[in-house]
CSV table of C-alpha atoms in Angstrom, one decimal:
chain,number,residue,atom,x,y,z
V,5,MET,CA,-6.5,3.2,-18.4
V,6,PHE,CA,-5.8,1.6,-15.0
V,7,VAL,CA,-4.3,-1.4,-16.7
V,8,GLN,CA,-1.7,0.8,-18.3
V,9,LEU,CA,-0.8,2.7,-15.0
V,10,PRO,CA,2.2,0.4,-14.1
V,11,PHE,CA,3.6,0.9,-17.6
V,12,TRP,CA,3.3,4.7,-17.2
V,13,LEU,CA,4.3,5.0,-13.5
V,14,PHE,CA,7.4,2.9,-13.2
V,15,PRO,CA,9.5,5.1,-15.5
V,16,LEU,CA,8.1,8.3,-14.1
V,17,THR,CA,8.9,7.3,-10.5
V,18,GLY,CA,12.3,6.0,-11.4
V,19,LEU,CA,13.3,9.1,-13.2
V,20,MET,CA,11.9,11.2,-10.4
V,21,ALA,CA,14.2,9.4,-7.9
V,22,LEU,CA,17.3,9.7,-10.1
V,23,GLY,CA,16.6,13.4,-10.8
V,24,ALA,CA,16.2,14.1,-7.1
V,25,LEU,CA,19.4,12.2,-6.2
V,26,ILE,CA,21.4,14.2,-8.8
V,27,ALA,CA,20.0,17.5,-7.3
V,28,LEU,CA,20.7,16.5,-3.7
V,29,GLY,CA,24.1,15.1,-4.7
V,30,LEU,CA,25.0,18.5,-6.1
V,31,VAL,CA,23.6,20.2,-2.9
V,32,LEU,CA,25.9,17.9,-0.7
V,33,TRP,CA,28.9,18.3,-3.0
V,34,ARG,CA,28.8,22.1,-3.7
V,35,GLY,CA,26.4,23.5,-1.0
V,36,ASP,CA,27.8,25.5,1.9
V,37,LEU,CA,26.3,23.2,4.6
V,38,CYS,CA,26.7,23.1,8.3
V,39,PRO,CA,27.0,19.7,9.9
V,40,GLY,CA,23.4,19.7,11.0
V,41,GLN,CA,22.1,20.5,7.6
V,42,ARG,CA,24.3,17.9,5.9
V,43,SER,CA,23.0,15.2,8.4
V,44,ARG,CA,19.4,16.1,7.8
V,45,ILE,CA,19.7,16.2,4.0
V,46,THR,CA,21.5,12.8,4.1
V,47,THR,CA,18.7,11.4,6.2
V,48,GLN,CA,16.1,12.5,3.6
V,49,LEU,CA,17.7,10.5,1.0
V,50,PHE,CA,15.8,7.4,2.3
V,51,SER,CA,12.8,8.8,0.5
V,52,ILE,CA,14.6,8.3,-2.8
V,53,TRP,CA,15.1,4.6,-2.1
V,54,VAL,CA,11.5,4.3,-1.2
V,55,ILE,CA,10.4,5.7,-4.6
V,56,THR,CA,13.0,3.6,-6.3
V,57,GLY,CA,11.5,0.5,-4.7
V,58,LEU,CA,8.0,1.6,-5.8
V,59,SER,CA,9.4,2.0,-9.3
V,60,LEU,CA,10.8,-1.5,-9.2
V,61,MET,CA,7.6,-3.0,-8.0
V,62,LEU,CA,5.7,-1.3,-10.7
V,63,ALA,CA,8.3,-2.4,-13.4
V,64,ILE,CA,7.9,-6.0,-12.3
V,65,GLU,CA,4.2,-5.6,-12.4
V,66,ALA,CA,4.6,-4.3,-16.0
V,67,GLY,CA,6.6,-7.4,-17.0
V,68,ILE,CA,10.0,-5.7,-17.2
V,69,LYS,CA,12.8,-8.1,-16.8
V,70,GLY,CA,16.6,-8.4,-17.2
V,71,TRP,CA,19.4,-6.0,-16.4
V,72,LEU,CA,17.0,-3.0,-15.8
V,73,VAL,CA,15.5,-4.7,-12.8
V,74,TRP,CA,18.8,-5.9,-11.5
V,75,CYS,CA,20.3,-2.5,-11.7
V,76,GLY,CA,17.3,-0.9,-9.9
V,77,GLY,CA,17.5,-3.6,-7.3
V,78,ALA,CA,21.2,-3.1,-6.7
V,79,ALA,CA,20.7,0.7,-6.2
V,80,LEU,CA,17.7,0.0,-3.8
V,81,ILE,CA,19.8,-2.5,-1.7
V,82,LEU,CA,22.9,-0.2,-1.5
V,83,GLY,CA,20.8,2.9,-0.9
V,84,ILE,CA,18.9,1.3,2.0
V,85,ALA,CA,22.1,0.1,3.5
V,86,LEU,CA,23.6,3.6,3.5
V,87,SER,CA,20.4,5.0,5.0
V,88,LEU,CA,20.6,2.5,7.8
V,89,VAL,CA,24.2,3.4,8.5
V,90,GLN,CA,23.2,7.1,8.6
V,91,SER,CA,20.3,6.3,11.0
V,92,ARG,CA,22.8,4.9,13.5
V,93,LEU,CA,25.1,8.0,13.5
V,94,GLU,CA,24.7,10.1,16.5
V,95,GLY,CA,24.4,13.8,16.7
V,96,LYS,CA,25.0,15.8,13.7
V,97,ARG,CA,27.3,13.3,11.9
V,98,ALA,CA,26.6,12.2,8.3
V,99,ILE,CA,28.1,9.6,6.1
V,100,PRO,CA,30.7,10.9,3.5
V,101,ALA,CA,29.0,12.2,0.4
V,102,THR,CA,31.4,10.0,-1.8
V,103,LEU,CA,29.7,6.9,-0.5
V,104,LEU,CA,26.6,8.0,-2.4
V,105,TRP,CA,28.3,6.8,-5.6
V,106,LEU,CA,27.7,3.2,-4.5
V,107,PRO,CA,23.9,3.4,-5.1
V,108,ALA,CA,24.1,6.2,-7.5
V,109,MET,CA,25.9,4.2,-10.3
V,110,PRO,CA,23.4,1.3,-10.5
V,111,LEU,CA,20.5,3.9,-10.2
V,112,ALA,CA,22.0,5.8,-13.1
V,113,LEU,CA,22.1,2.7,-15.2
V,114,TYR,CA,18.5,2.1,-14.3
V,115,GLY,CA,17.8,5.6,-15.3
V,116,VAL,CA,19.4,5.1,-18.7
V,117,GLY,CA,17.2,2.1,-19.3
V,118,LEU,CA,14.1,4.2,-18.3
V,119,LEU,CA,15.2,7.2,-20.6
V,120,GLN,CA,15.4,4.6,-23.5
V,121,TYR,CA,12.0,3.3,-22.6
V,122,GLN,CA,10.4,6.8,-22.4
V,123,GLY,CA,12.3,8.5,-25.2
V,124,TRP,CA,15.5,10.2,-24.5
V,125,LEU,CA,14.3,13.9,-24.6
V,126,SER,CA,10.8,13.2,-23.1
V,127,GLY,CA,12.4,11.1,-20.3
V,128,LEU,CA,15.1,13.8,-19.6
V,129,LEU,CA,12.5,16.5,-19.2
V,130,GLN,CA,10.3,14.3,-16.9
V,131,MET,CA,13.5,13.6,-14.8
V,132,VAL,CA,14.2,17.4,-14.4
V,133,LEU,CA,10.6,18.3,-13.7
V,134,LEU,CA,9.7,15.6,-11.2
V,135,GLY,CA,13.2,15.4,-9.8
V,136,SER,CA,13.4,19.1,-9.1
V,137,ALA,CA,10.1,19.1,-7.2
V,138,PHE,CA,11.0,15.9,-5.2
V,139,ALA,CA,14.4,17.3,-4.3
V,140,HIS,CA,12.8,20.6,-3.2
V,141,LEU,CA,10.4,18.8,-1.0
V,142,MET,CA,13.2,16.9,0.8
V,143,LEU,CA,15.3,20.0,1.2
V,144,LEU,CA,12.3,21.7,2.9
V,145,ARG,CA,11.8,18.7,5.1
V,146,ALA,CA,15.5,18.9,6.0
V,147,ARG,CA,15.0,22.6,7.0
V,148,HIS,CA,17.8,23.7,4.7
V,149,ARG,CA,19.1,27.3,4.6
V,150,LEU,CA,20.3,27.3,0.9
V,151,GLN,CA,17.8,30.0,-0.2
V,152,ALA,CA,19.1,29.9,-3.8
V,153,PHE,CA,17.7,26.4,-4.3
V,154,ASN,CA,14.2,27.7,-3.4
V,155,THR,CA,14.5,29.6,-6.7
V,156,LEU,CA,16.7,27.4,-8.8
V,157,LEU,CA,14.6,24.2,-8.4
V,158,PRO,CA,11.2,25.8,-9.3
V,159,VAL,CA,12.8,27.5,-12.3
V,160,ALA,CA,14.3,24.2,-13.5
V,161,GLY,CA,10.9,22.7,-13.2
V,162,LEU,CA,9.2,25.5,-15.1
V,163,VAL,CA,11.8,25.3,-17.9
V,164,ALA,CA,11.3,21.5,-18.1
V,165,ALA,CA,7.5,21.8,-18.2
V,166,ILE,CA,7.5,24.4,-21.0
V,167,ALA,CA,10.0,22.4,-23.0
V,168,SER,CA,7.9,19.2,-22.5
V,169,LEU,CA,4.8,20.9,-23.9
V,170,LEU,CA,6.8,22.3,-26.9
V,171,TRP,CA,8.3,18.8,-27.6
V,172,PHE,CA,4.8,17.3,-27.5
V,173,VAL,CA,3.7,19.9,-30.1
V,174,VAL,CA,6.6,19.0,-32.3
V,175,LEU,CA,5.8,15.3,-32.0
V,176,LEU,CA,2.2,16.1,-32.8
V,177,LEU,CA,3.2,18.0,-36.0
V,178,LEU,CA,5.5,15.2,-37.1
V,179,ALA,CA,2.9,12.5,-36.7
V,180,GLU,CA,0.0,14.5,-38.4
V,181,PRO,CA,-2.7,12.3,-36.6
V,182,ALA,CA,-6.1,12.0,-38.2
V,183,ALA,CA,-9.2,13.7,-36.7
V,184,PRO,CA,-10.4,10.7,-34.6
V,185,VAL,CA,-6.9,10.5,-33.0
V,186,LEU,CA,-6.9,14.2,-32.3
V,187,SER,CA,-10.3,13.8,-30.6
V,188,ALA,CA,-9.0,11.1,-28.5
V,189,LEU,CA,-5.9,13.1,-27.6
V,190,GLN,CA,-7.8,16.2,-26.5
V,191,PRO,CA,-8.8,15.1,-23.0
V,192,TRP,CA,-5.2,13.9,-22.2
V,193,ILE,CA,-3.7,17.2,-23.5
V,194,LEU,CA,-6.2,19.4,-21.6
V,195,THR,CA,-5.6,17.4,-18.4
V,196,GLN,CA,-1.9,17.6,-18.7
V,197,ALA,CA,-1.9,21.3,-19.3
V,198,ALA,CA,-4.3,22.1,-16.6
V,199,LEU,CA,-2.4,20.1,-14.0
V,200,LEU,CA,0.9,21.6,-15.1
V,201,VAL,CA,-0.4,25.2,-14.8
V,202,ALA,CA,-2.0,24.6,-11.4
V,203,SER,CA,0.9,22.8,-10.0
V,204,LEU,CA,3.4,25.4,-11.2
V,205,LEU,CA,1.3,28.2,-9.9
V,206,LEU,CA,1.2,26.6,-6.5
V,207,TRP,CA,5.0,26.0,-6.6
V,208,PHE,CA,5.7,29.6,-7.5
V,209,THR,CA,3.2,31.3,-5.2
V,210,PRO,CA,5.5,31.4,-2.1
V,211,LEU,CA,8.3,32.9,-4.3
V,212,TYR,CA,5.9,35.6,-5.6
V,213,ARG,CA,4.7,36.5,-2.1
V,214,GLN,CA,8.3,36.3,-0.7
V,215,GLN,CA,7.1,33.6,1.8
V,216,GLU,CA,8.8,30.5,3.0
V,217,THR,CA,7.6,27.4,1.1
V,218,ALA,CA,5.8,24.9,3.3
V,219,PRO,CA,6.5,21.2,2.7
V,220,VAL,CA,2.7,20.5,2.2
V,221,VAL,CA,2.8,22.9,-0.8
V,222,LEU,CA,5.6,20.8,-2.4
V,223,SER,CA,3.7,17.6,-1.6
V,224,VAL,CA,0.6,18.8,-3.4
V,225,THR,CA,2.7,20.2,-6.2
V,226,LEU,CA,4.6,17.0,-6.8
V,227,CYS,CA,1.2,15.0,-6.8
V,228,GLY,CA,0.0,17.4,-9.4
V,229,LEU,CA,3.1,17.2,-11.6
V,230,LEU,CA,3.1,13.4,-11.4
V,231,LEU,CA,-0.6,13.3,-12.5
V,232,ALA,CA,0.2,15.7,-15.3
V,233,GLU,CA,3.0,13.4,-16.5
V,234,ILE,CA,0.7,10.4,-16.3
V,235,ALA,CA,-1.7,12.3,-18.6
V,236,ALA,CA,1.2,13.1,-20.9
V,237,SER,CA,2.1,9.4,-21.0
V,238,GLY,CA,-1.5,8.6,-21.9
V,239,ALA,CA,-1.3,11.2,-24.7
V,240,LEU,CA,1.9,9.8,-26.1
V,241,ALA,CA,0.4,6.4,-26.0
V,242,GLN,CA,-2.6,7.5,-28.1
V,243,LEU,CA,-0.2,9.3,-30.5
V,244,SER,CA,1.8,6.2,-31.0
V,245,LEU,CA,-1.3,4.3,-32.1
V,246,SER,CA,-1.9,6.8,-34.9
C-alpha cells in the first residue's frame, strides 16, 4: 500500500490545488471584495503553490516525466514569484487578479494531464471535492465576508462526493468483478464511505448550527476527504486488476 501512495497522492494533490485556484479565482474576479479581503485572499494563494510543489515531488517519486512535470514546474515557479511580489506590497494592496493567469495556464495544463491519468470524470469529481474544501479553508484563513461561499463550497463538495460514489457503483457494475475481487474491494469501499460521511458531517455541522466555521474544522475535513480519496484510489486500483 505505502509503495503506491505517491502514485495515488500526486494526482489528488495536484487536482486539489487546481480546483482551489479556480474557486479563488472566481472569488477574486466576481466577489464584492474590499481591498483588505482581496489582499488577504491573494496572500493565501501561496498555499496552492506549496501543494503544487508537493504534487510535483510525488510525481517525480512516482516516475512521471515529460511535459506534465514541466508544466507543473512552470506553474510552481510563476506562482511563487507572484506570491513573493504580493508579500512585498504594503498595506492592503494586492497584485492584479489578471496576473494569476500566468501560473494558472501551466497549472491548467498540468491538471489536464492529471485528469487523463485519473480518468476524466473521476478526476473532475476529485478536483471539485478537494478543491472546494481547500478553497474554503483558505477563505476562512483570509477572514472573508462572502457568506454565500460558506454554503456554496460545502454544497459543491457534497454533490461531488455523492456523484463520485455513484460513478464508482457504475464502474463496479460494468466490471462485474469476481467474488475474491469484491472481498478485496470491501475494506477500501467501507473506508472511503465512512471517511466521506464523517468529513461531510463535520463540514456541514457549522451550517446546521448556524455558526461560523473555524479553520480547524476545515483542516480536519480536508484531511478526512483526502484520506477518503486515497481509499477510492485503492479501490479503483483493485478494480482495474479484475
